[in-house]
Tab-separated table of C-alpha atoms in Angstrom:
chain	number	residue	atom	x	y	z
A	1	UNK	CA	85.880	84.855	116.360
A	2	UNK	CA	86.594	88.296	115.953
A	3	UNK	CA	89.202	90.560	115.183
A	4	UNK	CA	89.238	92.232	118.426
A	5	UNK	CA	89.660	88.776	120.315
A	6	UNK	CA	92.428	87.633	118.562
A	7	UNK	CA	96.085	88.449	119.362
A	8	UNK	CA	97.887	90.869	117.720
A	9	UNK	CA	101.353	91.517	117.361
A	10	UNK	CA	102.016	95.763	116.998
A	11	UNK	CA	104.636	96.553	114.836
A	12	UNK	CA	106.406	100.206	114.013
A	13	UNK	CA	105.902	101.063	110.222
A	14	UNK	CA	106.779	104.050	108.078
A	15	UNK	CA	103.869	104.640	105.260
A	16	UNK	CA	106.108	104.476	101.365
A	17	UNK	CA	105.174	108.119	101.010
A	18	UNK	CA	107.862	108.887	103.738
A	19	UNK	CA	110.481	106.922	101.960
A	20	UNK	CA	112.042	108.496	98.502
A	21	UNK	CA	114.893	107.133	96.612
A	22	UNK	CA	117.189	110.425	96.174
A	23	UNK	CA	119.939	108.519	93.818
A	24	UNK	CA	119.621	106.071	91.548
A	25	UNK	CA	117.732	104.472	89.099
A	26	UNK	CA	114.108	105.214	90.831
A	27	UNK	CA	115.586	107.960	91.751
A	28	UNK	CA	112.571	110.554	92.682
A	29	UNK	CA	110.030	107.940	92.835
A	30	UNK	CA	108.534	106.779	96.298
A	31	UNK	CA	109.217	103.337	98.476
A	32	UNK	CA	107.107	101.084	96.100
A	33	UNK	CA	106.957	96.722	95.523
A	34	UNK	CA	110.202	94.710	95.246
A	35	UNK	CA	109.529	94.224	91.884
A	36	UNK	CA	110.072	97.823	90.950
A	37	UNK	CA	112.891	98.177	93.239
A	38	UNK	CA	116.537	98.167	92.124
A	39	UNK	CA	119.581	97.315	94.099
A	40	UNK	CA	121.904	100.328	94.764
A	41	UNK	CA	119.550	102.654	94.552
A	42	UNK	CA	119.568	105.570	97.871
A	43	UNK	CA	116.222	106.006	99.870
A	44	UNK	CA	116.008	108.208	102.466
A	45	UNK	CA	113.081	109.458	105.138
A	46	UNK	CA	111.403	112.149	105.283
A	47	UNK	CA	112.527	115.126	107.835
A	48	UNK	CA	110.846	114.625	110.975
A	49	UNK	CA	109.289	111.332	109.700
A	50	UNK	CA	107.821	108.981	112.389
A	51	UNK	CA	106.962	104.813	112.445
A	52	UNK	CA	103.296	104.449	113.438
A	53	UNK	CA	102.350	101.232	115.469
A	54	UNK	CA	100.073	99.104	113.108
A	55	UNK	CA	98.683	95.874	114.589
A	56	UNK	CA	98.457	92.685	113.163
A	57	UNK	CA	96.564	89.044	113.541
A	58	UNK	CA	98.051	86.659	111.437
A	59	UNK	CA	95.844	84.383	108.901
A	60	UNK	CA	95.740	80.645	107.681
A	61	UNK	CA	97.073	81.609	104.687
A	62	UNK	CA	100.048	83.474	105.474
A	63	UNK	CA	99.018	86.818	105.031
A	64	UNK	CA	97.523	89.257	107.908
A	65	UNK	CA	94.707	91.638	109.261
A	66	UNK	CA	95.204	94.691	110.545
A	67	UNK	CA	93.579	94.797	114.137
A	68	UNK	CA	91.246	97.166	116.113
A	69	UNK	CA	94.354	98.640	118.238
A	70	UNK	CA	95.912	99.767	115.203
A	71	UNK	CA	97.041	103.097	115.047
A	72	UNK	CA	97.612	103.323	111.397
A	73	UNK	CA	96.010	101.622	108.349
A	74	UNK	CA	92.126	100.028	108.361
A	75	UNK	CA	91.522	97.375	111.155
A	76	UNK	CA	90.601	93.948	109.080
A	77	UNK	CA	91.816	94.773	105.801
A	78	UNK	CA	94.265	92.340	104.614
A	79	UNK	CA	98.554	92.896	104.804
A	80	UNK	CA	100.921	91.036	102.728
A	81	UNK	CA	104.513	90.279	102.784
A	82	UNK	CA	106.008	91.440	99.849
A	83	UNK	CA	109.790	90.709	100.778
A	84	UNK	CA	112.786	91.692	103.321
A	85	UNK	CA	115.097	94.283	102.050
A	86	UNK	CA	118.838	95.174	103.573
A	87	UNK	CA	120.041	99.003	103.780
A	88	UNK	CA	123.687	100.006	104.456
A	89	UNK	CA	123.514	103.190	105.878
A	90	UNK	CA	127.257	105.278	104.829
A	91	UNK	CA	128.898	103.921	107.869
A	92	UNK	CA	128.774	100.594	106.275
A	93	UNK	CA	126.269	99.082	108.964
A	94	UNK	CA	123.297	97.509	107.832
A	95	UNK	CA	119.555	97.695	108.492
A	96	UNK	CA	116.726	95.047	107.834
A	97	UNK	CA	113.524	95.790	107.168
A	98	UNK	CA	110.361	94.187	105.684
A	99	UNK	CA	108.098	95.889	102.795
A	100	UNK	CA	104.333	95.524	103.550
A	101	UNK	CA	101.341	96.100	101.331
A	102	UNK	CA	97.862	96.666	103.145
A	103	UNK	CA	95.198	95.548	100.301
A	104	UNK	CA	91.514	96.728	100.001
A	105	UNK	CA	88.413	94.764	99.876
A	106	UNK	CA	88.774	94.228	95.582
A	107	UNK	CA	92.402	93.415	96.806
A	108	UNK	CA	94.022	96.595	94.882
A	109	UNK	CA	97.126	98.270	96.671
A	110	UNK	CA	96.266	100.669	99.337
A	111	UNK	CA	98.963	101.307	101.691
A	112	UNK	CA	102.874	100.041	101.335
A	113	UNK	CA	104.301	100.015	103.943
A	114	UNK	CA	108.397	99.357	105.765
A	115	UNK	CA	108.837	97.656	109.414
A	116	UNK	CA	112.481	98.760	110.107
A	117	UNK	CA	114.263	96.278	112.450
A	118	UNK	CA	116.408	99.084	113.845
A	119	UNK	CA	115.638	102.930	114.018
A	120	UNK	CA	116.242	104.749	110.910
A	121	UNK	CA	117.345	109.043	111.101
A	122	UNK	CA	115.435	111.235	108.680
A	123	UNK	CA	118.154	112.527	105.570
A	124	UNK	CA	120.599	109.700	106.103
A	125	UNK	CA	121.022	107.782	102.739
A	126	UNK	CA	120.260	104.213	103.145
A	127	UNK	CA	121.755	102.324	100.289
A	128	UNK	CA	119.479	99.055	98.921
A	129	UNK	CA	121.835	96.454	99.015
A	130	UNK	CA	119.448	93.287	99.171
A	131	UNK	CA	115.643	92.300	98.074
A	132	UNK	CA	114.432	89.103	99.622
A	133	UNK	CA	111.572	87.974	98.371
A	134	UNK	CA	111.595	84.200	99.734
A	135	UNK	CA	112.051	84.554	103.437
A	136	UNK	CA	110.194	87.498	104.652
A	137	UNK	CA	107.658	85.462	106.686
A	138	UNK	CA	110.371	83.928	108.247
A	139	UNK	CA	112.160	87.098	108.971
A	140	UNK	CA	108.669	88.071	110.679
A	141	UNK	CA	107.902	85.172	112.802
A	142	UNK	CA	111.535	85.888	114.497
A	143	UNK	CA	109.571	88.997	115.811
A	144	UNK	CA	106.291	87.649	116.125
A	145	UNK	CA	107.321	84.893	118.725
A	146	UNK	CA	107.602	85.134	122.588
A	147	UNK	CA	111.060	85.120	123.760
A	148	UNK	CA	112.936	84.534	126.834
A	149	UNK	CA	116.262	85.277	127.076
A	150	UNK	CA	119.336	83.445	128.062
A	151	UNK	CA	119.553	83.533	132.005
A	152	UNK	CA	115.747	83.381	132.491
A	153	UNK	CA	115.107	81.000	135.396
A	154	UNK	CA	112.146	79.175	134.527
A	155	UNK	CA	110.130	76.958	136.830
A	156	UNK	CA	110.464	72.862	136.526
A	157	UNK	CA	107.996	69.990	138.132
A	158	UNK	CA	110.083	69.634	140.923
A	159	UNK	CA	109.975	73.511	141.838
A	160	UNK	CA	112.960	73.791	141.187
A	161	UNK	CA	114.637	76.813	138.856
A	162	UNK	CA	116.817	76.083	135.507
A	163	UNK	CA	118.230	78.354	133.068
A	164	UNK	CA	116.274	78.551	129.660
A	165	UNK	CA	119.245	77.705	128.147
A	166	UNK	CA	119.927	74.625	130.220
A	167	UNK	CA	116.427	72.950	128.884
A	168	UNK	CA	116.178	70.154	126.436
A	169	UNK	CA	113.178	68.640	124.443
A	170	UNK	CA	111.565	66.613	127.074
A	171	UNK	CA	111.935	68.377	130.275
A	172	UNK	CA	108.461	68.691	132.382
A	173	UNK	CA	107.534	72.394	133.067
A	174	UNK	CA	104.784	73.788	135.886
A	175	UNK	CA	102.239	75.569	134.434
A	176	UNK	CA	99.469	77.594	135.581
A	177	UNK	CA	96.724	75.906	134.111
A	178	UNK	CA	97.769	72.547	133.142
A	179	UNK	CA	100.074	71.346	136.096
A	180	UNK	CA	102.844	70.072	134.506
A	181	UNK	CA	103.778	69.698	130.906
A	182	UNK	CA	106.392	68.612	128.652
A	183	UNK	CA	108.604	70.772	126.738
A	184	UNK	CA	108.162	69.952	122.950
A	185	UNK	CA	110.750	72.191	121.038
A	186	UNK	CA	113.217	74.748	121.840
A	187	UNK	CA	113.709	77.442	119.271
A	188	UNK	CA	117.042	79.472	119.948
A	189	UNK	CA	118.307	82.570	117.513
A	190	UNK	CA	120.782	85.247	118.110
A	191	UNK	CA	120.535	88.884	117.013
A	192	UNK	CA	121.812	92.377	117.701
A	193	UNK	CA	119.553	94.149	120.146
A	194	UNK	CA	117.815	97.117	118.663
A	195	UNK	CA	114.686	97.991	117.395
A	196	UNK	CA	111.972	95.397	117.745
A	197	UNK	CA	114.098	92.815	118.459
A	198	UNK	CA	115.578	94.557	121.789
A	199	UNK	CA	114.226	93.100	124.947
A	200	UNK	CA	112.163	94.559	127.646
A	201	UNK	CA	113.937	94.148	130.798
A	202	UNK	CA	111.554	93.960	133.969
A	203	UNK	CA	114.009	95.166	137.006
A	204	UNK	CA	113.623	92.245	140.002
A	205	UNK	CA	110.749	92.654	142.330
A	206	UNK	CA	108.782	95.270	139.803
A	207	UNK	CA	105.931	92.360	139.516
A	208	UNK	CA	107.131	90.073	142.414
A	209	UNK	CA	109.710	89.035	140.298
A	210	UNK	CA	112.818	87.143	142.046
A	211	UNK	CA	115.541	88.521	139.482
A	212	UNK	CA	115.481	91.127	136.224
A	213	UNK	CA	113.445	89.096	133.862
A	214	UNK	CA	114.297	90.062	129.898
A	215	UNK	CA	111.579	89.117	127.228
A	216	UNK	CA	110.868	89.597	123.622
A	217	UNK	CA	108.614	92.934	123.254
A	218	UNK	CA	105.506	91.352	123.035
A	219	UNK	CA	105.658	89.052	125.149
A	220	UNK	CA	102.879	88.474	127.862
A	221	UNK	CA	102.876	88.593	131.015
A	222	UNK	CA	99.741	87.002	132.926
A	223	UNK	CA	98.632	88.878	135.929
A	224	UNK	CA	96.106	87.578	138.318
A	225	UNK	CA	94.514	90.485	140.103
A	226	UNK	CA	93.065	89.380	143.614
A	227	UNK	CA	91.496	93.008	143.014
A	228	UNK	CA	90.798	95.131	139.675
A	229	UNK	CA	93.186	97.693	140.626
A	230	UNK	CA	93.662	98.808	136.637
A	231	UNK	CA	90.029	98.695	136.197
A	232	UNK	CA	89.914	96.065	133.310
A	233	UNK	CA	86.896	94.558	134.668
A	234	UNK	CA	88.081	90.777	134.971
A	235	UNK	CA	91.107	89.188	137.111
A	236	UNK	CA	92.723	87.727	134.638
A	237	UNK	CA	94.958	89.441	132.823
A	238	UNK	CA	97.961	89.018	130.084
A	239	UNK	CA	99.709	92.238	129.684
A	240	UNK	CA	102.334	92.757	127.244
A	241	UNK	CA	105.841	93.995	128.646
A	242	UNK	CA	106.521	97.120	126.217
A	243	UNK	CA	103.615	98.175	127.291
A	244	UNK	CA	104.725	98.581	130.732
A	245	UNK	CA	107.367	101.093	129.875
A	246	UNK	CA	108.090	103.848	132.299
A	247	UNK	CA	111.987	104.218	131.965
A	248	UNK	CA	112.622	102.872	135.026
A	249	UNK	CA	111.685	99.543	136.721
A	250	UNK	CA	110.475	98.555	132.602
A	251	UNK	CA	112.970	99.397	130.388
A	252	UNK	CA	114.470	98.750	126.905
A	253	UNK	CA	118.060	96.686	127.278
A	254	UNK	CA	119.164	97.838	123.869
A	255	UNK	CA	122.746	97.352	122.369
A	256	UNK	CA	124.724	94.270	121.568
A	257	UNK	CA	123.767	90.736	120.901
A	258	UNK	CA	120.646	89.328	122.333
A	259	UNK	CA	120.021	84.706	122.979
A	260	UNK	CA	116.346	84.234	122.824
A	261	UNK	CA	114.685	80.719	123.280
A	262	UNK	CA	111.339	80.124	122.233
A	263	UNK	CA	109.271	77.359	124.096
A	264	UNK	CA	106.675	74.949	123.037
A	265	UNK	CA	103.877	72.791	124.299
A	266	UNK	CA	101.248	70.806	123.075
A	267	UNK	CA	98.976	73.843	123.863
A	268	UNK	CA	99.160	77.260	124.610
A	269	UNK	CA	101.071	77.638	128.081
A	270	UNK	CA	101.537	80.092	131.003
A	271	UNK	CA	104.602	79.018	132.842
A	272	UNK	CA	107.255	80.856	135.193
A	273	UNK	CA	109.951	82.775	134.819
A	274	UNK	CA	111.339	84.180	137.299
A	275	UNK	CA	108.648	84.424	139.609
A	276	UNK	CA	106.354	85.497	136.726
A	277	UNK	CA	103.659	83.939	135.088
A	278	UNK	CA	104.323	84.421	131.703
A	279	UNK	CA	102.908	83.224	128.208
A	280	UNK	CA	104.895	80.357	126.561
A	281	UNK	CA	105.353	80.158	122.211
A	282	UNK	CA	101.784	80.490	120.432
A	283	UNK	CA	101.531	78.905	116.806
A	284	UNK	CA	99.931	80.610	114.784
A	285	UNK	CA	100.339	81.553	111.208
A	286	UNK	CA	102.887	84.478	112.132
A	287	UNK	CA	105.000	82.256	114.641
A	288	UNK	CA	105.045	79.101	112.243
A	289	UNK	CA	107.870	79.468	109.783
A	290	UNK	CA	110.418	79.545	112.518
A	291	UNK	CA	109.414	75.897	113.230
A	292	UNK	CA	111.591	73.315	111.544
A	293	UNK	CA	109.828	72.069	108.690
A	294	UNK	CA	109.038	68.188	109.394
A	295	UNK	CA	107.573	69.595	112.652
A	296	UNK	CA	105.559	72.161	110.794
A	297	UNK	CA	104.088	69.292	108.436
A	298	UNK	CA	103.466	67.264	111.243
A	299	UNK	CA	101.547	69.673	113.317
A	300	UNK	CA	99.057	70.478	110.489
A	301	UNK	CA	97.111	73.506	109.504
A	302	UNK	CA	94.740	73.121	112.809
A	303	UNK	CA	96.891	72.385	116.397
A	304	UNK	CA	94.293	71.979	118.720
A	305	UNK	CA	95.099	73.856	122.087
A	306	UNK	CA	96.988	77.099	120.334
A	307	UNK	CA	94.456	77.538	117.030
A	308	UNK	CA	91.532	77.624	119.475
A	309	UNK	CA	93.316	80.250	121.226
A	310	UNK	CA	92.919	79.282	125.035
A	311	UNK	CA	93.936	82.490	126.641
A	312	UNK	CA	91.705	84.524	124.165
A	313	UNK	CA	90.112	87.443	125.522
A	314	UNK	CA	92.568	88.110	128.580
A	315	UNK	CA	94.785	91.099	126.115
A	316	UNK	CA	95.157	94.306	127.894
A	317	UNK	CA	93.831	97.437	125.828
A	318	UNK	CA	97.219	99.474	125.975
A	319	UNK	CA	95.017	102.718	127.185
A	320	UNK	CA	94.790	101.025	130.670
A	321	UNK	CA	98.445	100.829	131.095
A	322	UNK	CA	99.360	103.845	130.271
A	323	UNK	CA	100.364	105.377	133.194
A	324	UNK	CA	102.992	105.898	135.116
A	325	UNK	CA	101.998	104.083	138.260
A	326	UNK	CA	100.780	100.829	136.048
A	327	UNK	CA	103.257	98.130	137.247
A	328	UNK	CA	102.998	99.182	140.733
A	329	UNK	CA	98.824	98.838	140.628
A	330	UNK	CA	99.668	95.455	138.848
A	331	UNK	CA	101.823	94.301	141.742
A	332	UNK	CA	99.228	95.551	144.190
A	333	UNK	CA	96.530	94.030	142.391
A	334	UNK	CA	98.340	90.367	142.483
A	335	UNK	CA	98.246	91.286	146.156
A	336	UNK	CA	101.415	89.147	147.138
């Protein structure tokens, strides 16, 4: 299968050559490997310095590729995890972020690059107060995996509507493929909303929606269009929600603390929430280390039903939704 079919999960990244340490021990030298880096040492951006979106399809052996809708880096070369790294900016908050090297075909160094979890300002020092160099994948697949958040009413066999929060391991789901399915693990995690970890909230009734639904970033929404009002040339659609955007009906809910809950099937799921169809957790190399271990192990490298990627194909090139009318031709398209 190709790049192009696979999902990707878009990430914002500053390139090292907008990050210099200013104090320090590396002081003058560029954002570089954790290796070379030393604790206490001050990095700061670059005036007027920008995160690019660069896409990425995780691999079986826990590195990535970078995919066609990239906007920065080469689409297939290979990304690594080099480790997750803590800044205090001089408030005394702190900042997360994961270093990222993009490798070429002999596998020498092209690009480093750092995924903030929160916005960084250009000249603010950012003080290096922890390299860690064990638990960056794990740190990723927090982002990488589709989230609902506490509140979300999702749909049960009966019909009837529960609270995310109020499911256990066991509990028989409708979906829209499958009929109805049994829940297999809940994953649950609290963290401060900002940056990628902020959710999208989708104001009630925007896509026939009952209530506000909040979800992870990247999380997918499927649309059935009864007509191709957005011109993708198929009816079936999965659209992810920051791509929908528009400051209004689709907005970021940033600030505070944020209860997602991550659920899994046997397979690969579109379920309801809140009147929406929306994608359930995906396993896949990025989304793995979140699982608990003995799970993991029991799984195995191959899960059939989410490694042969059931809903492949049905991704939304960003370019079609942006517009400012896109939700609006998306509910008129589902034509209810």
């Amino acid at each position: 299968m190709s790049i192009g079919s696979l999902s990707s999960q878009s990430v914002p990244v500053y390139v090292a050559d907008q990050i210099r340490a200013t104090d320090g021990a590396n002081m003058g030298d560029l954002l570089s490997f954790s290796s070379e880096l030393i604790l206490d040492d001050v990095y700061e951006l670059d005036f007027g310095a920008a995160p690019a979106r660069l896409s990425l399809i995780g691999r079986d052996d826990a590195s990535f590729s970078i995919g066609l809708d990239t906007k920065i880096g080469t689409p297939g070369a290979v990304i690594h995890l080099d480790s997750s790294l803590t800044f205090m900016s001089p408030n005394g908050s702190t900042s997360d972020a994961l270093l990222l090297v993009e490798v070429d075909a002999q596998g020498d160094v092209d690009q480093i690059y750092l995924l903030p979890f929160s916005a960084l300002g250009s000249h603010v020092e950012y003080r290096l107060v922890g390299i860690d160099r064990d638990n960056a994948l794990h740190k990723f697949a927090q982002v990488a995996c589709v989230s609902f958040t506490r509140g979300t009413q999702i749909t049960t066999a009966s019909g009837a509507q529960r609270a995310v929060e109020d499911l256990v391991v066991g509990d028989r789901l409708l979906t829209r493929d499958d009929g109805v399915q049994t829940l297999r693990w809940i994953g649950t995690s609290t963290t401060r909303a900002v940056g990628e970890f902020a959710p999208i909230r989708i104001a009630a009734g925007t896509l026939n929606n009952t209530s506000d639904l909040l979800v992870s970033p990247d999380h997918r929404l499927f649309i059935y269009q009864r007509t191709d009002e957005l011109g993708a040339g198929r009816a079936e659609l999965l659209v992810k929600a920051r791509h929908l955007l528009n400051g209004t009906t689709v907005t970021v809910a940033e600030g505070g603390f944020v209860d997602y809950f991550q659920l899994l099937f046997d397979s690969h799921q579109i379920i309801y929430a809140e009147g929406i169809a929306a994608e359930s957790m995906l396993i896949d190399s990025r989304t793995r280390p979140v699982l608990p271990y003995d799970l993991s192990q029991s799984l195995g490298q191959h899960v059939p039903g989410h490694s042969d990627l059931p809903h492949a194909g049905l991704d939304v090139n960003e370019g079609l939704l942006r517009r400012p009318d896109a939700t609006t031709l998306l509910k008129k398209a589902s034509g209810r």
